[in-house]
Amino acid sequence: MDDLFTPSPDAPWTPVQLARAARRVMESGIGPIWVRGELTGLKAYASGHWYFTVCDRLAQIRCVMWRKWTQRLKTPPADGTQVYLLGTPTVWEERGEFRLNVTQLLVTDRVGAQQLALERIREALARDGLFDPSRKRLLPETPSRVAVVTSLEGAALRDIIHVARRRWPSVQLFVFGARVQGSEAEGDILRALAMVNRAPRIDCCVLTRGGGAKEDLAVFNSEAVCRALAAVEVPTVSAVGHETDLSLTDLVADVRAATPSAAMELVLPDQVEFARQIAGCGIRLATALGRTTRLGRERLERSADRLQASLDQRLERRRQQLERLAAQLDALSPLKVLERGYSVARDREGRVLKQLSSFSPGLDFTLRVADGDVPARVRESA
Amino acid sequence: MTDPAPSLAEELKRLEEIVRRLEREDGDLDQALALFEEGVARLRLARERLGAAELRVKKVLEDAEGTLRATDLETDQ
């Protein structure tokens, strides 16, 4: 960066260089600040941008507020209104003019100190990323154990129990009692939220109370409560007041519900729907088994056919083998030889007599010829 | 603060897994029958549990030693 403080005629700055340098110095040197003063000369353009001046007895500062920020405000305040402004001092380069780039405008006599404090907390929480959509967690599909931080006496708890009983009675509710309005409320809720983190196997946490006057809901805008809610280790639901109430805990929680009953509708599944799912499973089970048995039967039938075919084949082979053997046997049969004029001598035991020495004198034997046996005897002497 | 039985959601998940496996299964009858029987048993159990479920509401307090104690909270039916 060029040195601002050693002027040299050899290297003069262009106006834009100077304007940019001034802007850098201004923006980084002061940063976002709250300014309180009187608003005058406001011009609201069709583009949505507002231009005005904030002043006190001794000085005035030109301000610009872009449409992005004016959108949240309904009508421009009248001249002379006392306002709080959150903005970053900057330099408008084209004109070389000092401007306050305003992002928030609070009319002090209308909103009061409480609102101002609220806006400060909102600012601090936003700066720390507690409203970031990216840190939002999903609620568990079917929680078994739900922590509820609320008053033990309030209507909110009754509503919650009622909805839980109707919708998903197998859930266990763990109620961490805390006063939800008055001076003790903040301490109670902080203690309860810390206890939720210590309780085992909690699936999600609901911070809730029923509707009430704005002051009654104040504790749900407490910075400490918001930070404690953000530190709860399981997904959180904030349900404070009626439909129209919006508190900072609603912005910090993972999910916002309009009422305590609505919170339970979001947290718990519906047992009617669940029963329908179970019934669907039953039908699918039966269908799948039917298909498997059909496939099995078809496969079995195919196997039986194959078995039959293979048996038939094997039998045929055996038959052919048998015939072949029979032919062979037939060719080898001694009867075939006898047909040619030979005969066989056998003794009574059926032994074949092959040698002269076997024929002892007087021996009875039979002579087998081609068509039968002939009884015979060896004569006394040969 | 204990909860021994698997949650109904886990039961449903297991049931769906069985159905998917049975749907994938092609031909092993023994296995299919075993899966079917398990499925039917779980289905019946889940139905019974769903029907018998009774909301339990407990109040959690911290005792003097800093231990969390859960006691039944009286609720109107």
Coordinates of C-alpha atoms in Angstrom, one line a residue:
Chain A
M1 CA 0.0 0.0 0.0
D2 CA 1.2 3.5 -0.8
D3 CA 2.3 5.6 2.1
L4 CA -0.3 8.3 2.8
F5 CA 2.0 10.3 5.0
T6 CA 5.0 11.1 2.9
P7 CA 3.7 13.4 0.2
S8 CA 5.7 13.7 -3.0
P9 CA 4.9 15.8 -6.1
D10 CA 6.6 13.2 -8.2
A11 CA 3.9 10.6 -7.6
P12 CA 0.6 12.4 -7.3
W13 CA -2.5 10.4 -6.4
T14 CA -5.6 10.3 -8.6
P15 CA -8.9 11.2 -6.9
V16 CA -10.1 7.6 -7.1
Q17 CA -7.0 6.3 -5.4
L18 CA -7.5 8.8 -2.6
A19 CA -11.2 8.0 -2.3
R20 CA -10.4 4.2 -2.1
A21 CA -7.7 4.7 0.5
A22 CA -10.0 6.9 2.6
R23 CA -12.7 4.3 2.3
R24 CA -10.4 1.5 3.4
V25 CA -9.2 3.5 6.4
M26 CA -12.7 4.4 7.4
E27 CA -14.2 0.9 7.1
S28 CA -11.5 -1.0 8.7
G29 CA -10.7 1.7 11.3
I30 CA -14.2 2.1 12.8
G31 CA -16.3 -0.9 11.7
P32 CA -20.0 -1.4 12.5
I33 CA -21.2 0.8 15.4
W34 CA -24.5 1.9 16.9
V35 CA -25.2 5.6 16.5
R36 CA -28.0 7.5 18.3
G37 CA -29.3 10.8 16.9
E38 CA -32.1 12.7 15.2
L39 CA -33.1 11.7 11.7
T40 CA -33.8 14.4 9.1
G41 CA -34.2 14.8 5.4
L42 CA -35.2 11.2 4.6
K43 CA -35.7 10.4 1.0
A44 CA -37.2 7.0 0.2
Y45 CA -36.6 6.1 -3.5
A46 CA -38.7 3.8 -5.6
S47 CA -35.7 1.5 -5.7
G48 CA -36.2 0.9 -2.0
H49 CA -33.0 2.6 -0.9
W50 CA -33.3 5.4 1.7
Y51 CA -31.1 8.4 2.1
F52 CA -31.1 10.6 5.2
T53 CA -29.1 12.4 7.7
V54 CA -28.6 11.7 11.4
C55 CA -27.6 14.7 13.5
D56 CA -27.2 16.2 16.9
R57 CA -26.6 19.8 17.9
L58 CA -23.0 19.8 16.7
A59 CA -22.7 17.5 13.7
Q60 CA -24.5 15.7 11.0
I61 CA -23.8 12.5 9.1
R62 CA -25.2 11.5 5.7
C63 CA -26.6 8.0 5.8
V64 CA -27.6 5.4 3.2
M65 CA -29.7 2.4 3.9
W66 CA -30.1 -0.1 1.0
R67 CA -33.3 -1.8 0.1
K68 CA -32.0 -5.1 1.6
W69 CA -32.3 -3.5 5.0
T70 CA -35.2 -1.1 4.5
Q71 CA -37.4 -4.0 3.5
R72 CA -37.8 -5.0 7.1
L73 CA -39.2 -1.6 8.0
K74 CA -42.6 -0.7 7.1
T75 CA -42.6 3.1 6.6
P76 CA -39.8 5.7 6.8
P77 CA -39.8 7.6 10.1
A78 CA -40.7 11.2 10.1
D79 CA -38.1 14.0 10.3
G80 CA -37.0 14.7 13.8
T81 CA -37.5 11.1 15.0
Q82 CA -34.9 9.9 17.5
V83 CA -33.3 6.8 16.1
Y84 CA -30.7 4.1 16.9
L85 CA -28.7 3.2 13.8
L86 CA -26.4 0.2 13.3
G87 CA -24.0 1.0 10.5
T88 CA -20.5 1.0 9.1
P89 CA -18.9 4.4 8.3
T90 CA -17.6 4.5 4.7
V91 CA -16.7 6.8 1.9
W92 CA -18.8 7.1 -1.2
E93 CA -16.1 7.1 -3.8
E94 CA -17.8 8.9 -6.7
R95 CA -18.5 11.9 -4.5
G96 CA -15.7 11.6 -2.1
E97 CA -18.3 11.9 0.7
F98 CA -18.4 10.4 4.1
R99 CA -21.5 8.1 4.6
L100 CA -22.9 5.9 7.3
N101 CA -23.9 2.6 5.6
V102 CA -26.9 1.7 7.8
T103 CA -28.2 -1.9 8.2
Q104 CA -30.6 -1.4 11.1
L105 CA -32.8 1.5 12.1
L106 CA -34.7 1.5 15.4
V107 CA -37.0 4.3 16.4
T108 CA -36.1 4.8 20.0
D109 CA -39.3 6.4 21.3
R110 CA -41.4 3.7 19.8
V111 CA -39.4 0.5 20.4
G112 CA -37.9 1.4 23.8
A113 CA -34.8 0.2 25.4
Q114 CA -36.0 -3.4 25.6
Q115 CA -36.3 -3.7 21.8
L116 CA -32.9 -2.2 21.5
A117 CA -31.5 -4.7 23.8
L118 CA -33.2 -7.4 21.8
E119 CA -31.7 -6.2 18.6
R120 CA -28.3 -6.1 20.2
I121 CA -28.7 -9.7 21.3
R122 CA -29.9 -10.7 17.9
E123 CA -26.9 -9.0 16.4
A124 CA -24.5 -10.8 18.7
L125 CA -26.1 -14.2 18.1
A126 CA -26.1 -13.6 14.3
R127 CA -22.4 -12.6 14.4
D128 CA -21.6 -15.9 16.2
G129 CA -23.5 -17.8 13.5
L130 CA -26.2 -19.1 15.7
F131 CA -28.9 -18.5 13.1
D132 CA -26.9 -20.1 10.3
P133 CA -29.1 -22.4 8.3
S134 CA -26.0 -24.7 7.9
R135 CA -26.0 -25.5 11.6
K136 CA -29.6 -26.7 11.6
R137 CA -29.9 -30.4 12.4
L138 CA -32.7 -32.7 11.3
L139 CA -35.0 -34.1 13.9
P140 CA -34.8 -37.9 14.4
E141 CA -37.4 -39.8 12.4
T142 CA -38.8 -41.8 15.4
P143 CA -37.6 -40.6 18.7
S144 CA -37.8 -42.9 21.7
R145 CA -36.9 -40.4 24.4
V146 CA -37.8 -36.7 24.1
A147 CA -36.7 -34.1 26.6
V148 CA -39.3 -31.3 27.3
V149 CA -38.1 -28.2 29.0
T150 CA -41.2 -26.3 30.2
S151 CA -43.2 -25.4 33.3
L152 CA -44.5 -28.4 35.2
E153 CA -47.7 -26.5 35.8
G154 CA -48.3 -24.9 32.4
A155 CA -50.9 -25.6 29.8
A156 CA -48.1 -26.3 27.4
L157 CA -47.1 -29.5 29.1
R158 CA -50.8 -30.7 29.1
D159 CA -51.0 -30.1 25.4
I160 CA -47.7 -31.9 24.8
I161 CA -48.8 -35.0 26.8
H162 CA -52.1 -35.0 25.0
V163 CA -50.6 -34.9 21.5
A164 CA -47.9 -37.5 22.4
R165 CA -50.5 -39.9 23.8
R166 CA -52.6 -39.6 20.6
R167 CA -49.8 -39.6 18.1
W168 CA -47.0 -41.8 19.5
P169 CA -47.7 -43.3 22.9
S170 CA -44.6 -45.5 22.9
V171 CA -42.4 -42.4 23.3
Q172 CA -40.9 -41.6 26.7
L173 CA -41.2 -37.9 27.7
F174 CA -38.6 -36.6 30.1
V175 CA -39.8 -33.3 31.6
F176 CA -37.2 -30.9 32.8
G177 CA -39.3 -28.5 34.9
A178 CA -38.4 -24.8 34.6
R179 CA -40.3 -21.7 35.3
V180 CA -40.9 -20.0 32.0
Q181 CA -41.6 -16.4 33.1
G182 CA -40.5 -14.1 35.8
S183 CA -37.1 -13.3 37.3
E184 CA -36.2 -17.0 38.0
A185 CA -37.1 -18.2 34.6
E186 CA -33.7 -17.7 33.0
G187 CA -31.8 -19.6 35.7
D188 CA -34.3 -22.4 35.6
I189 CA -34.2 -22.8 31.9
L190 CA -30.3 -22.7 31.8
R191 CA -30.2 -25.4 34.5
A192 CA -32.8 -27.5 32.7
L193 CA -31.0 -27.3 29.3
A194 CA -27.7 -28.3 31.0
M195 CA -29.4 -31.3 32.6
V196 CA -30.7 -32.3 29.1
N197 CA -27.1 -32.6 28.0
R198 CA -26.4 -34.9 30.9
A199 CA -29.4 -37.1 30.6
P200 CA -28.6 -40.4 28.7
R201 CA -29.8 -41.2 25.2
I202 CA -32.2 -38.3 24.7
D203 CA -33.2 -38.1 21.0
C204 CA -34.3 -34.5 20.8
C205 CA -35.2 -31.6 23.0
V206 CA -38.3 -29.3 23.0
L207 CA -38.1 -25.9 24.7
T208 CA -41.7 -24.6 25.1
R209 CA -44.3 -22.5 26.8
G210 CA -47.8 -21.4 25.9
G211 CA -48.8 -17.9 24.7
G212 CA -48.6 -14.9 27.0
A213 CA -48.0 -11.2 27.1
K214 CA -44.8 -10.0 25.4
E215 CA -43.1 -9.5 28.7
D216 CA -44.0 -13.1 29.7
L217 CA -42.1 -14.4 26.7
A218 CA -39.0 -12.3 27.4
V219 CA -36.9 -15.1 28.7
F220 CA -37.0 -16.8 25.3
N221 CA -35.1 -13.7 24.0
S222 CA -32.4 -14.0 26.6
E223 CA -28.9 -14.3 25.1
A224 CA -27.9 -16.9 27.7
V225 CA -30.9 -19.0 27.0
C226 CA -30.3 -18.8 23.3
R227 CA -26.7 -19.8 23.7
A228 CA -27.6 -22.7 26.0
L229 CA -30.2 -23.9 23.5
A230 CA -27.6 -23.8 20.8
A231 CA -25.3 -25.9 23.0
V232 CA -27.8 -28.7 23.5
E233 CA -26.2 -31.8 21.9
V234 CA -29.4 -33.2 20.3
P235 CA -31.7 -31.5 17.8
T236 CA -33.8 -28.8 19.3
V237 CA -37.3 -27.5 18.8
S238 CA -38.4 -24.1 20.1
A239 CA -42.2 -23.6 20.5
V240 CA -43.0 -20.4 22.3
G241 CA -46.4 -18.8 22.6
H242 CA -49.0 -18.7 19.9
E243 CA -48.7 -18.7 16.1
T244 CA -47.7 -15.1 15.8
D245 CA -45.1 -14.9 18.5
L246 CA -41.5 -15.2 17.3
S247 CA -38.7 -15.3 19.8
L248 CA -34.9 -15.5 19.4
T249 CA -35.0 -19.1 20.6
D250 CA -37.1 -19.9 17.6
L251 CA -34.3 -18.6 15.4
V252 CA -31.6 -20.5 17.3
A253 CA -33.4 -23.9 17.6
D254 CA -33.0 -26.4 14.8
V255 CA -36.8 -26.4 14.2
R256 CA -39.4 -23.8 15.1
A257 CA -42.9 -24.8 16.0
A258 CA -45.7 -22.3 16.4
T259 CA -47.2 -23.9 19.5
P260 CA -46.4 -26.7 22.0
S261 CA -48.9 -29.0 20.2
A262 CA -47.3 -28.2 16.9
A263 CA -43.9 -29.1 18.3
M264 CA -45.1 -32.6 19.2
E265 CA -46.7 -33.0 15.8
L266 CA -43.3 -32.2 14.3
V267 CA -41.3 -34.4 16.7
L268 CA -43.4 -37.5 16.9
P269 CA -44.4 -39.9 14.1
D270 CA -48.1 -40.7 13.7
Q271 CA -49.0 -44.2 15.0
V272 CA -51.8 -44.5 12.4
E273 CA -49.3 -43.9 9.6
F274 CA -46.9 -46.3 11.3
A275 CA -49.5 -49.1 11.5
R276 CA -50.1 -48.5 7.8
Q277 CA -46.4 -49.0 7.1
I278 CA -46.4 -52.2 9.1
A279 CA -49.4 -53.5 7.2
G280 CA -47.6 -52.7 4.0
C281 CA -44.6 -54.8 5.2
G282 CA -47.0 -57.7 5.9
I283 CA -48.3 -57.6 2.4
R284 CA -44.8 -57.4 0.9
L285 CA -43.7 -60.3 3.1
A286 CA -46.5 -62.5 1.8
T287 CA -46.0 -61.5 -1.8
A288 CA -42.2 -62.1 -1.6
L289 CA -42.7 -65.5 0.0
G290 CA -45.3 -66.4 -2.7
R291 CA -42.9 -65.5 -5.4
T292 CA -40.0 -67.5 -3.7
T293 CA -42.2 -70.6 -3.3
R294 CA -43.4 -70.4 -6.9
L295 CA -39.8 -70.1 -8.1
G296 CA -38.9 -73.0 -5.9
R297 CA -41.7 -75.1 -7.2
E298 CA -40.8 -74.4 -10.8
R299 CA -37.2 -75.2 -10.1
L300 CA -38.2 -78.4 -8.4
E301 CA -40.3 -79.4 -11.4
R302 CA -37.5 -78.7 -13.7
S303 CA -35.2 -80.8 -11.6
A304 CA -37.6 -83.7 -11.5
D305 CA -37.8 -83.6 -15.3
R306 CA -34.1 -83.6 -15.6
L307 CA -33.8 -86.5 -13.1
Q308 CA -36.3 -88.5 -15.1
A309 CA -34.5 -87.9 -18.3
S310 CA -31.2 -88.8 -16.8
L311 CA -32.6 -92.0 -15.3
D312 CA -34.1 -93.0 -18.7
Q313 CA -30.8 -92.4 -20.4
R314 CA -28.9 -94.5 -17.8
L315 CA -31.4 -97.4 -18.1
E316 CA -31.1 -97.4 -21.8
R317 CA -27.3 -97.6 -21.6
R318 CA -27.5 -100.5 -19.1
R319 CA -29.9 -102.3 -21.4
Q320 CA -27.6 -102.0 -24.4
Q321 CA -24.7 -103.1 -22.2
L322 CA -26.6 -106.2 -21.1
E323 CA -27.4 -107.2 -24.6
R324 CA -23.8 -106.9 -25.6
L325 CA -22.8 -109.1 -22.7
A326 CA -25.5 -111.6 -23.4
A327 CA -24.2 -111.9 -27.0
Q328 CA -20.7 -112.4 -25.7
L329 CA -21.8 -115.0 -23.2
D330 CA -23.7 -116.8 -25.8
A331 CA -20.6 -117.0 -28.0
L332 CA -18.6 -118.4 -25.2
S333 CA -21.2 -121.0 -24.0
P334 CA -19.8 -124.6 -24.0
L335 CA -23.1 -125.7 -25.4
K336 CA -22.1 -124.1 -28.6
V337 CA -19.0 -126.4 -28.7
L338 CA -21.2 -129.5 -28.0
E339 CA -23.3 -128.6 -31.0
R340 CA -20.2 -129.2 -33.0
G341 CA -20.0 -132.9 -31.8
Y342 CA -18.0 -132.6 -28.7
S343 CA -19.2 -134.0 -25.4
V344 CA -18.2 -133.4 -21.7
A345 CA -17.8 -136.1 -19.1
R346 CA -18.7 -135.2 -15.5
D347 CA -18.8 -137.2 -12.3
R348 CA -21.7 -137.2 -10.0
E349 CA -20.6 -134.1 -8.3
G350 CA -20.5 -132.4 -11.6
R351 CA -16.7 -132.2 -11.9
V352 CA -15.5 -132.3 -15.4
L353 CA -13.3 -135.4 -16.1
K354 CA -10.5 -134.3 -18.3
Q355 CA -7.9 -136.9 -17.9
L356 CA -7.6 -140.7 -18.3
S357 CA -6.6 -141.0 -14.6
S358 CA -10.0 -139.6 -13.5
F359 CA -11.8 -142.5 -15.1
S360 CA -11.3 -145.2 -12.5
P361 CA -12.9 -148.6 -13.3
G362 CA -16.6 -148.9 -12.4
L363 CA -17.0 -145.1 -12.1
D364 CA -20.5 -143.7 -12.9
F365 CA -20.5 -140.5 -14.8
T366 CA -22.6 -138.6 -17.2
L367 CA -21.8 -137.5 -20.7
R368 CA -23.2 -134.2 -21.7
V369 CA -23.9 -134.0 -25.4
A370 CA -25.6 -131.2 -27.3
D371 CA -29.2 -132.1 -26.5
G372 CA -28.8 -133.9 -23.1
D373 CA -27.0 -136.1 -20.6
V374 CA -26.1 -139.7 -21.2
P375 CA -25.5 -141.9 -18.1
A376 CA -22.3 -143.9 -18.4
R377 CA -19.9 -146.2 -16.5
V378 CA -16.3 -147.1 -17.0
R379 CA -15.9 -150.8 -17.8
E380 CA -13.9 -153.1 -15.4
S381 CA -10.9 -152.8 -17.6
A382 CA -10.2 -150.7 -20.6
Chain B
M1 CA -33.6 -43.9 32.9
T2 CA -33.2 -47.2 31.0
D3 CA -34.9 -48.5 27.9
P4 CA -33.9 -52.1 27.2
A5 CA -36.3 -53.1 24.3
P6 CA -35.5 -52.0 20.8
S7 CA -37.6 -49.0 19.7
L8 CA -40.5 -49.5 17.4
A9 CA -38.7 -47.6 14.8
E10 CA -35.8 -50.1 15.0
E11 CA -38.4 -52.9 14.7
L12 CA -39.8 -51.3 11.6
K13 CA -36.4 -50.9 10.2
R14 CA -35.6 -54.6 10.8
L15 CA -38.9 -55.6 9.3
E16 CA -38.3 -53.6 6.2
E17 CA -34.8 -55.1 5.9
I18 CA -36.4 -58.6 6.1
V19 CA -38.9 -57.7 3.4
R20 CA -36.2 -56.4 1.2
R21 CA -34.1 -59.5 1.7
L22 CA -37.0 -61.7 1.0
E23 CA -37.8 -59.8 -2.1
R24 CA -34.2 -60.2 -3.3
E25 CA -34.0 -63.9 -2.3
D26 CA -34.5 -66.1 -5.4
G27 CA -35.2 -69.6 -4.7
D28 CA -33.6 -70.7 -1.4
L29 CA -36.8 -71.8 0.2
D30 CA -35.4 -72.7 3.6
Q31 CA -33.9 -69.2 3.9
A32 CA -37.1 -67.6 2.6
L33 CA -39.3 -69.4 5.0
A34 CA -37.0 -68.5 7.9
L35 CA -37.1 -64.8 6.8
F36 CA -40.9 -65.0 6.4
E37 CA -41.3 -66.5 9.9
E38 CA -39.1 -63.9 11.5
G39 CA -40.9 -61.1 9.6
V40 CA -44.3 -62.3 10.7
A41 CA -43.2 -62.6 14.3
R42 CA -41.8 -59.1 14.3
L43 CA -44.8 -57.8 12.6
R44 CA -47.1 -59.3 15.2
L45 CA -44.8 -58.0 18.0
A46 CA -44.7 -54.5 16.5
R47 CA -48.5 -54.5 16.2
E48 CA -49.0 -55.7 19.7
R49 CA -46.5 -53.1 21.0
L50 CA -48.1 -50.3 19.1
G51 CA -51.5 -51.3 20.5
A52 CA -50.2 -51.7 24.0
A53 CA -48.0 -48.6 24.1
E54 CA -48.8 -46.4 27.0
L55 CA -47.3 -43.0 27.2
R56 CA -44.6 -42.7 29.9
V57 CA -43.9 -39.2 31.3
K58 CA -41.1 -38.7 33.7
K59 CA -40.0 -35.7 35.7
V60 CA -36.2 -35.3 35.8
L61 CA -34.7 -33.7 38.9
E62 CA -31.2 -33.3 40.1
D63 CA -30.5 -34.6 43.7
A64 CA -28.1 -33.0 46.1
E65 CA -25.1 -35.0 44.7
G66 CA -25.9 -33.7 41.2
T67 CA -27.3 -37.1 40.0
L68 CA -30.3 -37.0 37.7
R69 CA -33.3 -38.8 38.9
A70 CA -36.4 -39.5 36.8
T71 CA -39.7 -40.1 38.6
D72 CA -43.1 -40.8 37.1
L73 CA -45.2 -37.7 36.5
E74 CA -48.9 -37.9 37.3
T75 CA -50.8 -37.2 34.2
D76 CA -54.5 -37.0 33.5
Q77 CA -55.7 -39.6 31.0

